[in-house]
Amino acid sequence: MPSLLFYLFALITLGFGLMVVLARNPVTSALSLAMSFVGLAALFISLDAFFIGTIQILVYAGAVMVLFLFIIMLLDIKAESDRKTNVAAIVGAIVLGSVLAVQIATVSAVHHQSDLTLNEAALNLVAAGNQMAATDKDLPTISKDLKAGILPDTKLMGLALFKQYGFHLQVMGLLLMVGTVGVVVLSKRDKEVAQ
Amino acid sequence: MITLSHYLIVSGILFALGLAGVVARRNIIIIYMCLEMMLSAANLTLVAFSRFHVLAGLPDYSAQALVFFTITVAAAEVAVGLAIIVALYRSKQSVEVESVTKLQG
Amino acid sequence: MTPPAQDTTASLPTLLLMLPFLTALTILLGHKLLKGASVVLSIASAAICFVISLMLLDARDSAPMLLPFIEIGKFRIGLDAMIDQQSRGMMFIVTSIGLLVHLFSLGYMKEDEGKVRFFGSLSLFMFSMTGIVLAGNLFMMFIFWELVGLSSYLLIGHWFEKPSAAEACKKAFLTNRIGDFGFMIGILMLFMANHGDVSFSGLKGGFAEGPLHEMTQTHTLFMTLAALGIFMGAVGKSAQFPLHVWLPDAMEGPTPVSALIHAATMVAAGVFMLVRCSFVIEASPDAATIIAWIGGLTALMAALMATQQNDIKRVLAYSTLSQLGYMVMAVGLLAIQVSVNHHEAGPGHPAMFHLYTHAFFKAMLFLGSGAIIYACHHEQDIWKMGGLMKHMPVTFVTFAIGTASLMGVPFITSGFWSKESILGVGFEACRPLFWIGVATAMLTAFYMTRMFVITFLGKPRTESAHHAIEAPIIMVLPLVVLAALTVLSTFESFNRLLAAMIPNHAEDHPTVMIASIAALIIGSSVGFLLYRGKNSDPLNIKLFANKFYFDEIYAVIVKVLQDQLAWIVNGLERMFVDGIVARLPAFIAMRIGSAARILTGGHLQAYTFLLGAGVLMVIYLVVFVLPQLGH
Amino acid sequence: MGHLLANIDLTFLIASVVKIVFLTFLVILPMVAYSVYAERRFSAVIQDRVGPNRTGIPLTLFGFKKDIQILGIGGLTQPMADGIKFLLKEDFTPKSVNAFYYWLAPCLTMVPALMTCVVLPFGSELRLSDLNGLLSWVYGVIGMADLPVFSSVPVPSVIADLSVGPLYTFAIASLGVYGIVIAGWASNSKYPFLGGVRASAQMISYELSLGLSIIPVLMVFGELNLTKMSIYQDANGWLLLPLWGEGLSLARWVLWIPMGLSFCIFVVAMFAETNRLPFDMAECETELVAGYHTEYSSMKFALFFLGEYAAMIIGSGLAVTLFLGGWSIPFGPLIGLGYSAGDTPLWLGLLHIGVFLGKIVFFILFFILIRWTLPRFRFDQLMKLGWMVMFELALFNVVLTAFLMWLVPLK
């Protein structure tokens, strides 16, 4: 059963991913990508990464792809016509893509932990909770959750982000701000040109 | 049972699809989407490694923090990239890569 | 001779040097704020400098360090003063005349718009001149040498709205640059020869027994060239032939400036420097001969030119040139005498003596001419004056004293004695130059009489001359003081103060005295007879009036030379710069570029494909190939 | 879900399916239908009209004298009549539309709206073992005494008890915008298109304030689990009504200010997210005919409507859960109606569900009241409000809360 769910979501992810590449209509591509991201988010959740999975949907499917769709509609981009098909590019893409896929598959196969299953790599929440209760006394809610056998994913994520990667987080904030300013500058029409 | 390599292979195929899309498609917006796909494929690898690398009974959250950062960067990148595409469209009335060959030697 | 009374520390010379500088700086930065106060400031600083130089007259010989300047490893340049008889005396002349010129300017420049700027420049000039006089080494002297060039540029070009003034200051500056260039080469040659020590004491020691002493024996030509290089500086600054062209044009500046620059200080700097470096010249007789002849030539030529000038200031300017020639000739002659006849040089120097007497009466003459020009509503042509004796009695008297002194009226004027000492040296060292000197003296008497007669005697020729009245007291006072100094300087008791200036000359040969007195009588009587009651010039010698066509000749030389040089340089540039440096690499780059442009089709997808293929390659190598190779 | 995938068990699955069916088809959809009716009646009251008051069971069709009006109130069957009407109307598809996306759009509106409800705790818990006595009596009656009875473990009244509750809601709700955008685009007509573009811009803009506004709340709770939030509020007073338990502490009263602010921002943003007046730029009749659903008719049009109301209900549910104690009864612990884990009688569990639904109804009435009271914004004003006021206010609120929590720490 669980395997079935994995294959289902993998199929959704890859199938809609293929649609992105193949679809002539950009809107189809964008929606397919959104669906692909939803499948990917499910895969994330199957890996106990609830927060990342939710963020994947919230940011990618909910905001980024809407932006794409927005731009596609605003610029009124039509589907590509057959006449312009570039055979060389398509052949190159197929060759490159398949070789890369095969290569990655081979590399994954030689990874020393490639046969590890989820059961073998089981989480030991209670032990982790006990340890955390002993070491970090100021984080009672996390250790309580862990001892109860629940994975407080978001809290642990927050702990990692703010405790270990606080500086990086601020750099990200700066980056976002720079991005915002950049977008505003880029999309501002030059008044003289507009006239 | 599902092993680590299952996830890695899914991620690899998704990445290859993205790369193929970037090479094959002419529409810059779709190229952009394929780039996002490649980024997400990398994210999947990271999350998989995070889960399979059990650290004191918990997943390795450093990898997930990295994913978080990737998503943030991707969001910023998309915003700026789309603004550039809009600017490009304004000047060229097209989003096909063939119309942007100014760098041609 | 009074024994040196008090010890000198570095503080007095430092104050002397820095006060005008700070004044100039303050005026420059705060002229908007200070306005009229900056004039007072400038005059006050000049007065304080004068007092300090008076105090220094009693000081002991010393070489205090004023400011460290550059220190790079062993190489160090400092601003160190050299206080000896020569610099003390020169300092007195510079500051006293400087102060008087400041006072005179107060009246003369009263209504000038750029008054504040003028006084700022004056302070800067005082600073530079003080630096030259105090300088204890050639580097410091060179720095202030250049500063003098700058401040004279500013002062001559004070009325820069006038095209002729702008041209004149440019000409003065550029001509000085030529001389300075030679001076710098000379300094560097000495620097090399004396192993990096260019302080005067160090050089003197070097000549006595040291590296320079050997050099004079082995490399005579080198030392001659070095001496001539040093002399080049003096040629520029003291306006000797062939760089004399700037001095007459520099009369475009305000008259007080002419008095300051062309009588007492700037042009004297050249002579002062030559006397300072006299040991260099003495070491090479060839250079001494050349210097003496150039001096004599300048003296004669300038005197000839002066006879045909109508501008009152130009007459004085050429007379200055002529007298400077005298001084330079004296330097050269004394050097010949020392080196050829092994005659030991005394503490005093005839050139310095003449410089000192000349400074006073020439400054007085210039200021007097300034007063005349001021009275005649800025009229400078002597033919438009006349009969000023009645209108300007004080000026007349002082001018008469100055003229007499310049002509060398025997026994009662200082000019006579200083000229005598030079002619005396000439008589002993080189006869032809002695006769040139006598001829120059005669011409001097002639043109001075001419000018005096035309200006003061007879009847007024124009309205402005008719209505001329005596200048205000602030302008007359300096005249009177200078006249007093001129007269006083003949007296032994006064001279004690300036002991350094007075040459300890031997008994003069009677021929010298007879010849000079005869020259005076002939020259002045011819002039008096020729010009009395005339309304226009009876003589008309174009060659003299046009200054031997020097300016025109220079123009032609520069033009021809420049064109030829430019043609050659152009050819070289086309061959090397354009061809080998620019065209060849450009051609190579272009070929490579067109070979590589196939790779850059501008197609995003092609780039991506190459990128992807590269990534594949790298993965393949890292994962599959390298482990097999044992990495 | 890693565990869930591995240790999936049938009881859990069946319970989930039962809960999904219960919540979706027996609670939300009828509520949606009756919200429309309520809207009509409410607006009629405001405008001094009567509103739909005649529909009843149409016995006159069968020759009876009079139609039966349910509960004696005219019009309570109006939603059913509307539903039948929508189903029976001609489903007209304009020729120039992009057929696939034209069909897809209404589904994309409806599905996310319904999907969000899975994390909402609609009640405390149901101790079904209370029914065992009744059950065994029934078994005895039918003579099959050895049939299974309910286990003593109570069933939580929430479909999926996720640790990322509000985030999940926002994530799924943010997918709702696709329906509108696609509808506008696929119609291939300018008014729907403008409506779609407006809707997407507006929803993305207000999502920011919406997300930021609940951060102070999460900070106070220190939790992202909606069930735990409800339990906490039941014991210690609602966020906006801290009158019992720990709620009487100074810290909670100080925090009341930012919580109130959060609530206001949340509600305003919720209006914008659901395209309700005064923010219904996507469908404002005076400018865009009917906005993104101009070209739609019949059941597809109805789905847009249902989606909008469903989003409204879910939004209300979230607001209630976060700020107004969820299923908790005011002063519950004081009057013996509080929740105690594993020890809540069945009747109290049912009462909690009722209270939750009652609060939602109250909220929906509030939505309707606002709609018929306030005039519509202009689009630029709307965006300006979103970016220049709400966003900054929400950010400021986060800082304020952090400051206050630092000043007066919670226990």
Short mmCIF file of N, CA and C in Angstrom, two decimals, chain D residues 71-192:
data_model
loop_
_atom_site.label_atom_id
_atom_site.label_comp_id
_atom_site.label_asym_id
_atom_site.label_seq_id
_atom_site.Cartn_x
_atom_site.Cartn_y
_atom_site.Cartn_z
N LEU D 71 -41.36 23.92 8.70
CA LEU D 71 -41.30 24.68 9.96
C LEU D 71 -42.16 25.93 9.91
N GLY D 72 -42.97 25.96 8.92
CA GLY D 72 -43.83 27.12 8.82
C GLY D 72 -43.14 28.35 8.31
N ILE D 73 -41.85 28.25 8.01
CA ILE D 73 -41.17 29.42 7.47
C ILE D 73 -41.12 29.28 5.96
N GLY D 74 -41.63 30.21 5.28
CA GLY D 74 -41.66 30.14 3.83
C GLY D 74 -40.27 30.20 3.24
N GLY D 75 -39.97 29.35 2.29
CA GLY D 75 -38.71 29.49 1.55
C GLY D 75 -37.59 28.63 2.04
N LEU D 76 -37.79 27.83 3.08
CA LEU D 76 -36.67 27.03 3.56
C LEU D 76 -36.25 25.96 2.56
N THR D 77 -37.07 25.65 1.63
CA THR D 77 -36.68 24.69 0.61
C THR D 77 -36.12 25.36 -0.63
N GLN D 78 -35.99 26.66 -0.55
CA GLN D 78 -35.48 27.43 -1.68
C GLN D 78 -34.16 26.87 -2.22
N PRO D 79 -33.16 26.54 -1.36
CA PRO D 79 -31.91 26.01 -1.89
C PRO D 79 -32.11 24.78 -2.75
N MET D 80 -33.00 23.92 -2.33
CA MET D 80 -33.22 22.72 -3.15
C MET D 80 -33.81 23.09 -4.48
N ALA D 81 -34.72 24.02 -4.45
CA ALA D 81 -35.30 24.48 -5.71
C ALA D 81 -34.22 25.06 -6.62
N ASP D 82 -33.33 25.84 -6.00
CA ASP D 82 -32.24 26.43 -6.78
C ASP D 82 -31.37 25.33 -7.39
N GLY D 83 -31.07 24.35 -6.56
CA GLY D 83 -30.22 23.26 -7.04
C GLY D 83 -30.85 22.56 -8.21
N ILE D 84 -32.13 22.28 -8.10
CA ILE D 84 -32.81 21.59 -9.21
C ILE D 84 -32.78 22.47 -10.44
N LYS D 85 -33.00 23.76 -10.21
CA LYS D 85 -33.01 24.68 -11.35
C LYS D 85 -31.65 24.65 -12.05
N PHE D 86 -30.56 24.73 -11.27
CA PHE D 86 -29.22 24.75 -11.88
C PHE D 86 -28.96 23.48 -12.67
N LEU D 87 -29.43 22.35 -12.08
CA LEU D 87 -29.15 21.09 -12.76
C LEU D 87 -29.93 20.97 -14.06
N LEU D 88 -31.11 21.55 -14.07
CA LEU D 88 -31.95 21.36 -15.23
C LEU D 88 -31.73 22.39 -16.33
N LYS D 89 -31.07 23.48 -16.00
CA LYS D 89 -30.86 24.53 -17.02
C LYS D 89 -29.94 24.04 -18.12
N GLU D 90 -30.02 24.70 -19.26
CA GLU D 90 -29.14 24.29 -20.35
C GLU D 90 -27.71 24.64 -20.01
N ASP D 91 -26.82 23.69 -20.22
CA ASP D 91 -25.41 23.95 -19.97
C ASP D 91 -24.80 24.48 -21.25
N PHE D 92 -24.75 25.80 -21.35
CA PHE D 92 -24.33 26.41 -22.61
C PHE D 92 -22.82 26.67 -22.59
N THR D 93 -22.14 26.22 -23.64
CA THR D 93 -20.70 26.46 -23.76
C THR D 93 -20.44 27.32 -24.97
N PRO D 94 -19.95 28.54 -24.77
CA PRO D 94 -19.69 29.40 -25.94
C PRO D 94 -18.68 28.75 -26.87
N LYS D 95 -18.72 29.15 -28.13
CA LYS D 95 -17.94 28.45 -29.14
C LYS D 95 -16.44 28.79 -29.01
N SER D 96 -16.13 30.03 -28.64
CA SER D 96 -14.73 30.46 -28.72
C SER D 96 -13.90 30.06 -27.50
N VAL D 97 -14.50 29.38 -26.53
CA VAL D 97 -13.74 29.10 -25.32
C VAL D 97 -12.78 27.94 -25.53
N ASN D 98 -11.80 27.88 -24.63
CA ASN D 98 -10.90 26.74 -24.60
C ASN D 98 -11.59 25.67 -23.76
N ALA D 99 -12.15 24.70 -24.45
CA ALA D 99 -13.14 23.81 -23.82
C ALA D 99 -12.60 23.12 -22.57
N PHE D 100 -11.39 22.58 -22.63
CA PHE D 100 -10.89 21.80 -21.50
C PHE D 100 -10.77 22.66 -20.25
N TYR D 101 -10.15 23.83 -20.42
CA TYR D 101 -9.97 24.67 -19.24
C TYR D 101 -11.28 25.29 -18.81
N TYR D 102 -12.17 25.48 -19.74
CA TYR D 102 -13.51 26.00 -19.41
C TYR D 102 -14.21 25.04 -18.47
N TRP D 103 -14.03 23.77 -18.72
CA TRP D 103 -14.62 22.75 -17.86
C TRP D 103 -13.87 22.63 -16.53
N LEU D 104 -12.55 22.74 -16.63
CA LEU D 104 -11.70 22.50 -15.46
C LEU D 104 -11.90 23.57 -14.39
N ALA D 105 -12.10 24.81 -14.84
CA ALA D 105 -12.07 25.94 -13.92
C ALA D 105 -13.03 25.80 -12.72
N PRO D 106 -14.31 25.48 -12.94
CA PRO D 106 -15.21 25.39 -11.78
C PRO D 106 -14.75 24.33 -10.78
N CYS D 107 -14.22 23.22 -11.30
CA CYS D 107 -13.75 22.16 -10.39
C CYS D 107 -12.59 22.69 -9.56
N LEU D 108 -11.69 23.42 -10.22
CA LEU D 108 -10.52 23.94 -9.50
C LEU D 108 -10.94 24.95 -8.44
N THR D 109 -12.10 25.54 -8.59
CA THR D 109 -12.55 26.45 -7.55
C THR D 109 -13.13 25.69 -6.37
N MET D 110 -13.88 24.67 -6.70
CA MET D 110 -14.63 23.95 -5.67
C MET D 110 -13.73 23.04 -4.83
N VAL D 111 -12.86 22.32 -5.51
CA VAL D 111 -12.10 21.26 -4.81
C VAL D 111 -11.20 21.81 -3.71
N PRO D 112 -10.35 22.81 -3.98
CA PRO D 112 -9.48 23.29 -2.90
C PRO D 112 -10.28 23.80 -1.72
N ALA D 113 -11.39 24.45 -2.03
CA ALA D 113 -12.20 25.00 -0.94
C ALA D 113 -12.65 23.88 0.00
N LEU D 114 -13.06 22.78 -0.58
CA LEU D 114 -13.52 21.67 0.27
C LEU D 114 -12.35 20.95 0.93
N MET D 115 -11.21 20.94 0.22
CA MET D 115 -10.07 20.20 0.75
C MET D 115 -9.52 20.82 2.03
N THR D 116 -9.66 22.13 2.15
CA THR D 116 -9.08 22.78 3.32
C THR D 116 -9.73 22.35 4.62
N CYS D 117 -10.92 21.83 4.53
CA CYS D 117 -11.64 21.58 5.77
C CYS D 117 -11.09 20.40 6.55
N VAL D 118 -10.16 19.63 5.96
CA VAL D 118 -9.72 18.42 6.65
C VAL D 118 -8.98 18.71 7.94
N VAL D 119 -8.34 19.87 8.07
CA VAL D 119 -7.58 20.12 9.30
C VAL D 119 -8.40 20.83 10.36
N LEU D 120 -9.62 21.23 10.00
CA LEU D 120 -10.41 21.98 10.97
C LEU D 120 -10.95 21.06 12.05
N PRO D 121 -10.67 21.30 13.31
CA PRO D 121 -11.29 20.50 14.37
C PRO D 121 -12.71 21.01 14.59
N PHE D 122 -13.68 20.22 14.15
CA PHE D 122 -15.06 20.71 14.22
C PHE D 122 -15.73 20.33 15.53
N GLY D 123 -15.00 19.59 16.38
CA GLY D 123 -15.55 19.26 17.68
C GLY D 123 -14.43 18.73 18.54
N SER D 124 -14.70 18.47 19.80
CA SER D 124 -13.63 17.99 20.67
C SER D 124 -13.31 16.54 20.34
N GLU D 125 -14.10 15.63 20.84
CA GLU D 125 -13.94 14.24 20.45
C GLU D 125 -15.23 13.50 20.78
N LEU D 126 -15.41 12.38 20.12
CA LEU D 126 -16.65 11.64 20.31
C LEU D 126 -16.33 10.30 20.96
N ARG D 127 -16.83 10.12 22.21
CA ARG D 127 -16.59 8.84 22.88
C ARG D 127 -17.71 7.90 22.49
N LEU D 128 -17.48 7.22 21.39
CA LEU D 128 -18.55 6.40 20.83
C LEU D 128 -18.91 5.23 21.74
N SER D 129 -17.98 4.91 22.67
CA SER D 129 -18.30 3.77 23.55
C SER D 129 -19.50 4.07 24.44
N ASP D 130 -19.87 5.34 24.53
CA ASP D 130 -21.09 5.67 25.26
C ASP D 130 -22.31 5.02 24.62
N LEU D 131 -22.16 4.71 23.32
CA LEU D 131 -23.29 4.13 22.61
C LEU D 131 -23.36 2.62 22.78
N ASN D 132 -22.31 2.07 23.43
CA ASN D 132 -22.23 0.62 23.50
C ASN D 132 -23.47 0.01 24.18
N GLY D 133 -23.96 0.69 25.20
CA GLY D 133 -25.15 0.19 25.88
C GLY D 133 -26.33 0.08 24.92
N LEU D 134 -26.51 1.15 24.19
CA LEU D 134 -27.59 1.19 23.20
C LEU D 134 -27.38 0.10 22.15
N LEU D 135 -26.11 -0.02 21.76
CA LEU D 135 -25.77 -0.95 20.69
C LEU D 135 -26.05 -2.39 21.13
N SER D 136 -25.60 -2.69 22.35
CA SER D 136 -25.80 -4.07 22.79
C SER D 136 -27.29 -4.36 22.96
N TRP D 137 -28.07 -3.31 23.35
CA TRP D 137 -29.52 -3.49 23.42
C TRP D 137 -30.07 -3.83 22.04
N VAL D 138 -29.58 -3.10 21.03
CA VAL D 138 -30.03 -3.36 19.65
C VAL D 138 -29.63 -4.76 19.24
N TYR D 139 -28.37 -5.10 19.58
CA TYR D 139 -27.90 -6.44 19.24
C TYR D 139 -28.78 -7.50 19.89
N GLY D 140 -29.11 -7.20 21.16
CA GLY D 140 -29.95 -8.15 21.87
C GLY D 140 -31.31 -8.30 21.18
N VAL D 141 -31.80 -7.19 20.71
CA VAL D 141 -33.10 -7.21 20.06
C VAL D 141 -33.05 -8.04 18.79
N ILE D 142 -31.96 -7.85 18.03
CA ILE D 142 -31.89 -8.60 16.78
C ILE D 142 -31.23 -9.97 16.98
N GLY D 143 -30.82 -10.23 18.23
CA GLY D 143 -30.34 -11.55 18.55
C GLY D 143 -28.96 -11.89 18.09
N MET D 144 -28.12 -10.92 17.90
CA MET D 144 -26.75 -11.19 17.48
C MET D 144 -25.81 -10.48 18.45
N ALA D 145 -25.70 -11.01 19.65
CA ALA D 145 -25.02 -10.33 20.75
C ALA D 145 -23.53 -10.23 20.58
N ASP D 146 -22.97 -11.08 19.74
CA ASP D 146 -21.51 -11.07 19.66
C ASP D 146 -20.96 -10.19 18.54
N LEU D 147 -21.74 -9.25 18.10
CA LEU D 147 -21.21 -8.29 17.11
C LEU D 147 -20.26 -7.31 17.80
N PRO D 148 -19.32 -6.74 17.07
CA PRO D 148 -18.34 -5.84 17.72
C PRO D 148 -19.00 -4.56 18.22
N VAL D 149 -18.44 -4.05 19.30
CA VAL D 149 -18.90 -2.75 19.82
C VAL D 149 -17.77 -1.75 19.66
N PHE D 150 -18.07 -0.48 19.93
CA PHE D 150 -17.05 0.55 19.80
C PHE D 150 -15.98 0.40 20.85
N SER D 151 -14.76 0.67 20.49
CA SER D 151 -13.67 0.64 21.47
C SER D 151 -13.79 1.86 22.37
N SER D 152 -13.11 1.83 23.49
CA SER D 152 -13.25 2.92 24.46
C SER D 152 -12.41 4.13 24.06
N VAL D 153 -11.57 3.97 23.03
CA VAL D 153 -10.77 5.13 22.60
C VAL D 153 -11.66 6.09 21.84
N PRO D 154 -11.74 7.34 22.30
CA PRO D 154 -12.65 8.28 21.63
C PRO D 154 -12.12 8.66 20.24
N VAL D 155 -13.01 9.03 19.37
CA VAL D 155 -12.64 9.43 18.00
C VAL D 155 -12.49 10.95 17.98
N PRO D 156 -11.34 11.44 17.56
CA PRO D 156 -11.19 12.90 17.48
C PRO D 156 -12.05 13.48 16.38
N SER D 157 -12.61 14.64 16.65
CA SER D 157 -13.49 15.26 15.64
C SER D 157 -12.70 16.11 14.67
N VAL D 158 -11.73 15.50 14.04
CA VAL D 158 -10.98 16.21 13.01
C VAL D 158 -10.50 15.16 12.02
N ILE D 159 -10.48 15.54 10.75
CA ILE D 159 -10.17 14.51 9.75
C ILE D 159 -8.68 14.19 9.77
N ALA D 160 -7.85 15.22 9.68
CA ALA D 160 -6.41 14.97 9.71
C ALA D 160 -5.79 15.89 10.75
N ASP D 161 -5.23 15.32 11.76
CA ASP D 161 -4.69 16.12 12.85
C ASP D 161 -3.24 16.49 12.53
N LEU D 162 -3.06 17.38 11.58
CA LEU D 162 -1.71 17.70 11.11
C LEU D 162 -1.01 18.68 12.06
N SER D 163 0.32 18.60 12.07
CA SER D 163 1.07 19.55 12.88
C SER D 163 1.36 20.83 12.11
N VAL D 164 0.82 20.95 10.91
CA VAL D 164 1.02 22.18 10.14
C VAL D 164 -0.32 22.74 9.72
N GLY D 165 -1.29 22.65 10.61
CA GLY D 165 -2.67 22.98 10.29
C GLY D 165 -2.90 24.24 9.48
N PRO D 166 -2.62 25.42 10.04
CA PRO D 166 -2.93 26.65 9.31
C PRO D 166 -2.15 26.76 8.02
N LEU D 167 -0.91 26.28 8.03
CA LEU D 167 -0.11 26.33 6.81
C LEU D 167 -0.77 25.51 5.71
N TYR D 168 -1.25 24.34 6.10
CA TYR D 168 -1.92 23.49 5.12
C TYR D 168 -3.12 24.21 4.55
N THR D 169 -3.88 24.83 5.42
CA THR D 169 -5.06 25.55 4.95
C THR D 169 -4.69 26.60 3.93
N PHE D 170 -3.68 27.37 4.27
CA PHE D 170 -3.28 28.43 3.34
C PHE D 170 -2.77 27.83 2.04
N ALA D 171 -1.99 26.75 2.16
CA ALA D 171 -1.42 26.15 0.96
C ALA D 171 -2.53 25.73 0.00
N ILE D 172 -3.51 25.02 0.54
CA ILE D 172 -4.56 24.54 -0.34
C ILE D 172 -5.42 25.71 -0.82
N ALA D 173 -5.69 26.64 0.10
CA ALA D 173 -6.55 27.77 -0.29
C ALA D 173 -5.88 28.57 -1.40
N SER D 174 -4.55 28.62 -1.37
CA SER D 174 -3.87 29.41 -2.40
C SER D 174 -4.02 28.76 -3.77
N LEU D 175 -4.38 27.47 -3.78
CA LEU D 175 -4.62 26.84 -5.08
C LEU D 175 -5.95 27.28 -5.66
N GLY D 176 -6.82 27.81 -4.80
CA GLY D 176 -8.14 28.21 -5.26
C GLY D 176 -8.11 29.27 -6.34
N VAL D 177 -7.03 30.03 -6.36
CA VAL D 177 -6.96 31.11 -7.32
C VAL D 177 -6.91 30.59 -8.76
N TYR D 178 -6.41 29.36 -8.91
CA TYR D 178 -6.32 28.81 -10.27
C TYR D 178 -7.67 28.78 -10.94
N GLY D 179 -8.67 28.35 -10.18
CA GLY D 179 -10.00 28.23 -10.76
C GLY D 179 -10.43 29.54 -11.39
N ILE D 180 -10.26 30.61 -10.65
CA ILE D 180 -10.72 31.91 -11.14
C ILE D 180 -9.90 32.36 -12.33
N VAL D 181 -8.57 32.21 -12.22
CA VAL D 181 -7.71 32.66 -13.32
C VAL D 181 -8.00 31.88 -14.59
N ILE D 182 -8.11 30.57 -14.41
CA ILE D 182 -8.35 29.73 -15.58
C ILE D 182 -9.72 30.05 -16.18
N ALA D 183 -10.70 30.27 -15.31
CA ALA D 183 -12.04 30.60 -15.81
C ALA D 183 -11.97 31.87 -16.64
N GLY D 184 -11.30 32.87 -16.11
CA GLY D 184 -11.21 34.13 -16.83
C GLY D 184 -10.50 33.98 -18.16
N TRP D 185 -9.45 33.18 -18.15
CA TRP D 185 -8.66 33.05 -19.36
C TRP D 185 -9.36 32.18 -20.40
N ALA D 186 -9.94 31.06 -19.91
CA ALA D 186 -10.52 30.11 -20.85
C ALA D 186 -11.77 30.67 -21.52
N SER D 187 -12.44 31.61 -20.87
CA SER D 187 -13.66 32.15 -21.46
C SER D 187 -13.37 32.90 -22.75
N ASN D 188 -12.11 33.34 -22.92
CA ASN D 188 -11.72 34.03 -24.15
C ASN D 188 -12.60 35.24 -24.41
N SER D 189 -12.76 36.03 -23.37
CA SER D 189 -13.64 37.18 -23.46
C SER D 189 -13.07 38.22 -22.51
N LYS D 190 -13.24 39.49 -22.84
CA LYS D 190 -12.41 40.42 -22.10
C LYS D 190 -12.84 40.65 -20.66
N TYR D 191 -14.14 40.66 -20.37
CA TYR D 191 -14.53 40.92 -18.99
C TYR D 191 -14.11 39.80 -18.05
N PRO D 192 -14.37 38.56 -18.45
CA PRO D 192 -13.88 37.48 -17.59
C PRO D 192 -12.36 37.54 -17.42
#
